[in-house]
Short mmCIF file of C-alpha atoms in Angstrom, two decimals:
data_model
loop_
_atom_site.label_atom_id
_atom_site.label_comp_id
_atom_site.label_asym_id
_atom_site.label_seq_id
_atom_site.Cartn_x
_atom_site.Cartn_y
_atom_site.Cartn_z
CA UNK A 1 165.37 133.17 147.87
CA UNK A 2 163.59 133.71 151.18
CA UNK A 3 163.56 136.58 153.58
CA UNK A 4 165.84 134.79 156.04
CA UNK A 5 168.14 133.15 153.53
CA UNK A 6 171.08 134.21 151.36
CA UNK A 7 168.81 134.40 148.29
CA UNK A 8 169.17 133.98 144.56
CA UNK A 9 172.90 134.82 144.15
CA UNK A 10 173.78 131.84 146.35
CA UNK A 11 171.22 129.52 144.80
CA UNK A 12 171.67 130.14 141.08
CA UNK A 13 175.14 128.52 140.59
CA UNK A 14 173.89 125.35 142.28
CA UNK A 15 170.57 124.86 140.44
CA UNK A 16 171.90 122.45 137.81
CA UNK A 17 173.63 120.36 140.47
CA UNK A 18 170.51 120.29 142.66
CA UNK A 19 168.38 119.25 139.68
CA UNK A 20 170.65 116.44 138.51
CA UNK A 21 171.32 115.13 142.02
CA UNK A 22 167.55 114.91 142.66
CA UNK A 23 166.94 112.59 139.70
CA UNK A 24 166.27 108.97 140.66
CA UNK A 25 168.35 106.32 138.92
CA UNK A 26 167.22 102.78 138.22
CA UNK A 27 165.32 100.78 135.62
CA UNK A 28 161.88 101.37 137.17
CA UNK A 29 162.22 105.14 137.07
CA UNK A 30 163.65 105.04 133.55
CA UNK A 31 160.75 102.88 132.38
CA UNK A 32 158.21 105.23 133.99
CA UNK A 33 159.73 108.27 132.26
CA UNK A 34 159.55 106.48 128.93
CA UNK A 35 155.89 105.59 129.48
CA UNK A 36 155.08 109.21 130.39
CA UNK A 37 156.90 110.54 127.34
CA UNK A 38 159.29 112.47 129.61
CA UNK A 39 162.96 113.21 129.11
CA UNK A 40 165.30 110.93 131.02
CA UNK A 41 167.41 113.75 132.39
CA UNK A 42 165.38 116.95 132.04
CA UNK A 43 162.15 116.33 133.98
CA UNK A 44 161.53 115.76 137.68
CA UNK A 45 158.90 113.36 138.98
CA UNK A 46 157.01 114.52 142.05
CA UNK A 47 159.15 112.78 144.65
CA UNK A 48 162.28 114.05 142.87
CA UNK A 49 160.92 117.59 143.02
CA UNK A 50 160.49 117.14 146.78
CA UNK A 51 164.15 116.17 147.01
CA UNK A 52 165.10 119.31 145.11
CA UNK A 53 163.06 121.48 147.51
CA UNK A 54 164.84 119.92 150.48
CA UNK A 55 168.26 120.56 148.90
CA UNK A 56 167.34 124.19 148.14
CA UNK A 57 166.17 124.70 151.72
CA UNK A 58 169.42 123.26 153.06
CA UNK A 59 171.43 125.59 150.83
CA UNK A 60 169.48 128.82 151.46
CA UNK A 61 168.61 128.36 155.11
CA UNK A 62 171.63 126.95 156.88
CA UNK A 63 171.74 126.21 160.59
CA UNK A 64 173.42 129.61 160.95
CA UNK A 65 170.27 131.35 159.68
CA UNK A 66 167.90 132.82 162.28
CA UNK A 67 165.36 130.26 163.46
CA UNK A 68 166.92 127.38 161.48
CA UNK A 69 168.33 124.98 164.01
CA UNK A 70 167.90 121.92 161.80
CA UNK A 71 166.79 120.81 158.33
CA UNK A 72 163.03 120.67 159.11
CA UNK A 73 163.09 124.30 160.25
CA UNK A 74 165.05 125.23 157.10
CA UNK A 75 162.37 123.62 154.93
CA UNK A 76 159.68 125.42 156.92
CA UNK A 77 161.43 128.75 156.38
CA UNK A 78 161.66 128.15 152.62
CA UNK A 79 157.99 127.20 152.27
CA UNK A 80 156.92 130.14 154.42
CA UNK A 81 158.85 132.57 152.22
CA UNK A 82 157.24 131.04 149.13
CA UNK A 83 153.78 131.45 150.67
CA UNK A 84 154.43 135.13 151.36
CA UNK A 85 154.84 135.73 147.61
CA UNK A 86 151.21 134.69 146.95
CA UNK A 87 148.38 137.26 146.79
CA UNK A 88 146.87 137.98 150.21
CA UNK A 89 143.58 136.23 149.39
CA UNK A 90 145.16 133.13 147.87
CA UNK A 91 145.54 131.43 151.24
CA UNK A 92 142.96 128.79 150.26
CA UNK A 93 145.54 127.48 147.78
CA UNK A 94 147.69 126.54 150.78
CA UNK A 95 144.95 124.82 152.75
CA UNK A 96 144.56 121.07 152.89
CA UNK A 97 142.28 119.80 150.10
CA UNK A 98 140.29 117.98 152.77
CA UNK A 99 139.27 121.33 154.29
CA UNK A 100 137.14 122.17 151.25
CA UNK A 101 135.76 118.64 151.18
CA UNK A 102 134.89 118.57 154.85
CA UNK A 103 133.46 122.08 155.15
CA UNK A 104 131.76 122.58 151.77
CA UNK A 105 131.70 119.58 149.43
CA UNK A 106 130.62 116.72 151.69
CA UNK A 107 127.20 118.17 152.53
CA UNK A 108 123.79 116.80 151.70
CA UNK A 109 122.80 119.83 149.60
CA UNK A 110 125.98 119.81 147.48
CA UNK A 111 125.84 116.04 147.05
CA UNK A 112 122.21 116.19 145.87
CA UNK A 113 122.98 118.78 143.16
CA UNK A 114 126.11 116.96 141.95
CA UNK A 115 124.28 113.63 141.85
CA UNK A 116 121.50 115.16 139.75
CA UNK A 117 123.86 116.50 137.09
CA UNK A 118 126.54 113.77 137.27
CA UNK A 119 125.23 111.77 134.26
CA UNK A 120 125.45 114.88 132.07
CA UNK A 121 128.85 115.95 133.40
CA UNK A 122 130.07 112.42 132.67
CA UNK A 123 129.44 113.01 128.95
CA UNK A 124 131.59 116.15 129.01
CA UNK A 125 134.28 114.31 130.95
CA UNK A 126 134.37 111.49 128.39
CA UNK A 127 134.54 113.95 125.49
CA UNK A 128 137.82 115.35 126.88
CA UNK A 129 139.37 112.44 128.80
CA UNK A 130 142.17 110.69 126.94
CA UNK A 131 141.45 107.52 125.06
CA UNK A 132 143.85 104.63 125.32
CA UNK A 133 145.48 105.22 121.93
CA UNK A 134 146.33 108.83 122.80
CA UNK A 135 147.80 108.61 126.28
CA UNK A 136 151.37 107.49 125.64
CA UNK A 137 152.95 110.49 124.00
CA UNK A 138 149.99 112.82 123.64
CA UNK A 139 150.29 114.42 127.06
CA UNK A 140 153.91 115.38 126.52
CA UNK A 141 153.27 116.49 122.94
CA UNK A 142 150.40 118.81 123.87
CA UNK A 143 151.61 119.94 127.29
CA UNK A 144 152.79 123.35 126.18
CA UNK A 145 149.76 124.09 124.05
CA UNK A 146 147.40 124.39 127.02
CA UNK A 147 149.22 127.52 128.14
CA UNK A 148 149.37 129.06 124.66
CA UNK A 149 152.54 127.32 123.54
CA UNK A 150 153.71 126.66 120.03
CA UNK A 151 152.27 123.17 119.54
CA UNK A 152 148.68 122.35 118.76
CA UNK A 153 146.91 119.32 120.21
CA UNK A 154 145.91 116.59 117.76
CA UNK A 155 142.44 117.10 116.33
CA UNK A 156 139.80 114.80 117.74
CA UNK A 157 136.36 114.27 116.35
CA UNK A 158 133.33 114.65 118.55
CA UNK A 159 131.89 111.64 120.28
CA UNK A 160 128.30 110.60 119.85
CA UNK A 161 126.32 110.45 123.06
CA UNK A 162 126.63 106.92 124.42
CA UNK A 163 123.97 105.11 126.37
CA UNK A 164 124.04 105.62 130.13
CA UNK A 165 125.36 102.09 130.69
CA UNK A 166 128.09 102.46 128.06
CA UNK A 167 129.10 105.84 129.47
CA UNK A 168 129.41 104.42 132.99
CA UNK A 169 131.56 101.53 131.72
CA UNK A 170 133.82 103.85 129.72
CA UNK A 171 134.21 106.19 132.70
CA UNK A 172 135.85 103.43 134.72
CA UNK A 173 139.03 103.59 132.60
CA UNK A 174 138.97 107.21 131.42
CA UNK A 175 141.42 109.69 132.92
CA UNK A 176 141.59 113.46 132.41
CA UNK A 177 145.05 115.07 132.25
CA UNK A 178 145.74 118.61 133.43
CA UNK A 179 146.11 119.73 129.81
CA UNK A 180 142.75 118.23 128.87
CA UNK A 181 141.21 119.86 131.97
CA UNK A 182 142.46 123.27 130.89
CA UNK A 183 141.37 122.62 127.30
CA UNK A 184 137.89 121.88 128.65
CA UNK A 185 137.85 125.13 130.63
CA UNK A 186 139.05 127.11 127.60
CA UNK A 187 136.15 125.65 125.61
CA UNK A 188 133.75 126.75 128.36
CA UNK A 189 135.14 130.30 128.33
CA UNK A 190 136.45 130.01 131.89
CA UNK A 191 140.17 130.69 131.28
CA UNK A 192 141.41 134.26 130.92
CA UNK A 193 144.76 135.31 129.48
CA UNK A 194 147.49 135.78 132.04
CA UNK A 195 149.45 133.87 134.62
CA UNK A 196 149.64 133.65 138.37
CA UNK A 197 147.15 132.90 141.12
CA UNK A 198 143.62 134.17 140.51
CA UNK A 199 142.52 136.46 143.31
CA UNK A 200 139.04 135.78 144.67
CA UNK A 201 137.25 139.03 143.89
CA UNK A 202 133.77 139.13 145.43
CA UNK A 203 132.74 142.42 143.80
CA UNK A 204 129.23 142.64 142.38
CA UNK A 205 128.26 144.07 139.00
CA UNK A 206 125.13 145.64 137.60
CA UNK A 207 123.24 143.45 135.11
CA UNK A 208 122.61 146.25 132.63
CA UNK A 209 122.28 146.27 128.84
CA UNK A 210 125.95 147.25 128.46
CA UNK A 211 127.05 144.35 130.66
CA UNK A 212 130.64 143.38 129.92
CA UNK A 213 132.75 140.62 131.45
CA UNK A 214 134.45 141.86 134.62
CA UNK A 215 138.22 141.81 134.44
CA UNK A 216 139.44 138.27 134.98
CA UNK A 217 136.06 136.63 135.17
CA UNK A 218 136.98 132.98 135.48
CA UNK A 219 140.49 131.89 136.41
CA UNK A 220 144.03 131.67 135.10
CA UNK A 221 145.53 128.46 133.72
CA UNK A 222 147.85 128.40 136.74
CA UNK A 223 144.91 128.48 139.15
CA UNK A 224 143.10 125.86 137.07
CA UNK A 225 146.13 123.59 137.48
CA UNK A 226 146.05 124.11 141.25
CA UNK A 227 142.35 123.20 141.37
CA UNK A 228 143.20 120.12 139.32
CA UNK A 229 145.89 119.10 141.81
CA UNK A 230 143.70 119.77 144.86
CA UNK A 231 140.90 117.60 143.46
CA UNK A 232 143.03 114.48 143.00
CA UNK A 233 142.89 111.82 145.68
CA UNK A 234 146.48 111.39 146.77
CA UNK A 235 148.44 108.14 146.76
CA UNK A 236 151.79 107.03 148.11
CA UNK A 237 153.21 104.95 145.25
CA UNK A 238 154.15 107.35 142.48
CA UNK A 239 155.74 104.69 140.31
CA UNK A 240 153.10 101.93 140.28
CA UNK A 241 150.07 104.24 140.50
CA UNK A 242 151.41 107.08 138.43
CA UNK A 243 148.22 107.59 136.41
CA UNK A 244 146.17 108.18 139.53
CA UNK A 245 148.58 110.86 140.72
CA UNK A 246 148.74 112.79 137.46
CA UNK A 247 145.15 112.58 136.16
CA UNK A 248 141.57 113.04 137.31
CA UNK A 249 139.15 110.17 137.58
CA UNK A 250 135.50 111.04 137.03
CA UNK A 251 134.95 111.36 140.79
CA UNK A 252 137.95 113.73 140.97
CA UNK A 253 136.53 115.68 138.03
CA UNK A 254 133.24 116.24 139.86
CA UNK A 255 135.18 117.72 142.78
CA UNK A 256 137.20 119.94 140.45
CA UNK A 257 134.00 121.29 138.88
CA UNK A 258 132.62 121.99 142.36
CA UNK A 259 135.76 123.96 143.21
CA UNK A 260 135.51 125.77 139.88
CA UNK A 261 132.15 127.42 140.54
CA UNK A 262 133.73 129.86 143.02
CA UNK A 263 135.43 131.68 140.10
CA UNK A 264 132.45 132.38 137.83
CA UNK A 265 130.42 135.62 137.93
CA UNK A 266 126.75 134.59 137.97
CA UNK A 267 123.41 135.75 139.38
CA UNK A 268 122.13 133.97 142.45
CA UNK A 269 119.22 131.55 142.25
CA UNK A 270 117.03 134.13 144.02
CA UNK A 271 117.99 136.85 141.50
CA UNK A 272 117.17 134.52 138.61
CA UNK A 273 113.78 133.75 140.14
CA UNK A 274 112.88 137.40 140.78
CA UNK A 275 113.96 138.28 137.22
CA UNK A 276 111.63 135.57 135.89
CA UNK A 277 114.44 133.80 134.00
CA UNK A 278 114.97 130.09 133.48
CA UNK A 279 118.66 130.12 134.37
CA UNK A 280 121.89 132.09 134.28
CA UNK A 281 122.25 131.95 130.48
CA UNK A 282 118.68 133.23 130.00
CA UNK A 283 119.35 135.92 132.61
CA UNK A 284 122.37 137.22 130.70
CA UNK A 285 120.46 137.15 127.41
CA UNK A 286 117.73 139.27 128.97
CA UNK A 287 120.28 141.64 130.52
CA UNK A 288 122.02 142.22 127.19
CA UNK A 289 118.65 142.86 125.53
CA UNK A 290 117.92 145.57 128.11
CA UNK A 291 114.94 143.69 129.54
CA UNK A 292 116.28 143.73 133.11
CA UNK A 293 116.75 147.50 133.41
CA UNK A 294 115.03 149.34 136.28
CA UNK A 295 111.83 150.84 134.88
CA UNK A 296 111.74 148.21 132.13
CA UNK A 297 111.53 144.98 134.10
CA UNK A 298 108.17 144.77 135.89
CA UNK A 299 109.81 143.91 139.23
CA UNK A 300 111.98 147.06 139.23
CA UNK A 301 110.84 150.66 139.45
CA UNK A 302 112.94 153.29 137.66
CA UNK A 303 114.77 154.31 140.84
CA UNK A 304 115.29 150.78 142.16
CA UNK A 305 118.66 149.12 142.43
CA UNK A 306 119.43 147.00 139.33
CA UNK A 307 119.85 143.25 139.39
CA UNK A 308 123.40 142.32 140.43
CA UNK A 309 125.77 139.49 139.56
CA UNK A 310 128.98 138.31 141.21
CA UNK A 311 131.05 135.34 142.29
CA UNK A 312 129.66 133.22 145.12
CA UNK A 313 130.64 134.46 148.54
CA UNK A 314 132.83 132.12 150.62
CA UNK A 315 129.87 131.79 152.99
CA UNK A 316 127.43 130.78 150.24
CA UNK A 317 126.43 127.09 150.62
CA UNK A 318 128.10 125.14 147.84
CA UNK A 319 124.87 123.39 146.87
CA UNK A 320 123.20 126.75 146.32
CA UNK A 321 126.05 127.98 144.07
CA UNK A 322 126.11 124.71 142.10
CA UNK A 323 122.38 124.97 141.39
CA UNK A 324 123.19 127.99 139.20
CA UNK A 325 126.65 127.06 137.95
CA UNK A 326 126.13 123.50 136.70
CA UNK A 327 123.19 124.27 134.35
CA UNK A 328 125.18 127.24 132.99
CA UNK A 329 128.20 124.99 132.39
CA UNK A 330 126.12 122.34 130.60
CA UNK A 331 124.61 124.97 128.32
CA UNK A 332 128.11 126.08 127.34
CA UNK A 333 128.58 122.60 125.85
CA UNK A 334 125.32 122.56 123.94
CA UNK A 335 122.98 120.95 126.46
CA UNK A 336 119.38 122.14 126.62
CA UNK A 337 118.48 122.65 130.28
CA UNK A 338 114.71 123.06 130.66
CA UNK A 339 113.21 124.60 133.75
CA UNK A 340 111.05 121.58 134.54
CA UNK A 341 113.02 118.53 133.44
CA UNK A 342 116.43 116.91 133.09
CA UNK A 343 119.07 118.40 130.76
CA UNK A 344 118.96 117.19 127.17
CA UNK A 345 122.43 116.52 125.67
CA UNK A 346 123.38 117.52 122.14
CA UNK A 347 123.46 114.78 119.53
CA UNK A 348 127.24 115.08 119.47
CA UNK A 349 129.70 116.58 121.93
CA UNK A 350 132.60 118.12 120.05
CA UNK A 351 135.99 117.95 121.69
CA UNK A 352 136.67 121.69 121.61
CA UNK A 353 133.68 123.84 120.69
CA UNK A 354 135.48 126.85 122.16
CA UNK A 355 132.93 129.39 123.36
CA UNK A 356 133.59 133.11 123.30
CA UNK A 357 134.75 134.49 126.62
CA UNK A 358 132.31 136.63 128.50
CA UNK A 359 129.18 136.65 130.57
CA UNK A 360 126.28 134.62 129.32
#
């Protein structure tokens, strides 16, 4: 319930009625549910969920409620009360996806970095994106497993690295579901245990020999799902273009990865250069070996401040953050990223080579 509405006691007896009355009848909707592996009477499609929200708003925030002269104002009151329950620094989750694109993603520096690593990210995308023989019931069967549920996803063998031309052709029809997206992030060590919206902590940490992962380095599965949703290009026809509304194309995936880098604790490019390291992974290896300690590293006197790591600041240009994040991400999947040449992929990309959580 919301601050201005009657609240949960009024809502609870009506939830089943609201749910069932929001379901769309008709052969087209029934056929779509069957294709998606969804229950005919126990799952809401997106437009049905919107109906349910409207009905809840009308029930909780009647025209007798303060500031609710009509249904639009009732809906506004409900959504405002829901927003107030989010952490104070989670406001970016409520912003239009185009804000990130316009202000950070669609810049020449970010585009140049993404374009350079796109062929290598495509190989990771194809290793996790559903193949045609696994899309009908697989998403529903493995949905719960991504959040630690009782079912396990079907085992998939690794794919050999295809030629660039074959990879581009295969990318045209490949789609990445939210469960595959989270599985990919688990394999990269980016998902921490827990639920809720990940708060954007911009604290910095000393890169010392006893360096441990900061609490909640990375993001929750809930936040990963929100990034997934924000990265999809929206459409208006949920029935005929259902796949495009519920999955990521490769272009969408590149945007999701760009959004992802804001949640990883890493050194800056300048810190890596001063430390004489080849990249973030090498930096963490040196830190854990004690080679970056003040008085040990040649660039730091004993009383100097240590090298620091942290998440990118909101004011950090996205291209600058991606220069550090993307090589680190590729190395998590077995790529060799030399300092003076293009990344070299592994001979085989395994579907889920889950990496241990932590810095490095």
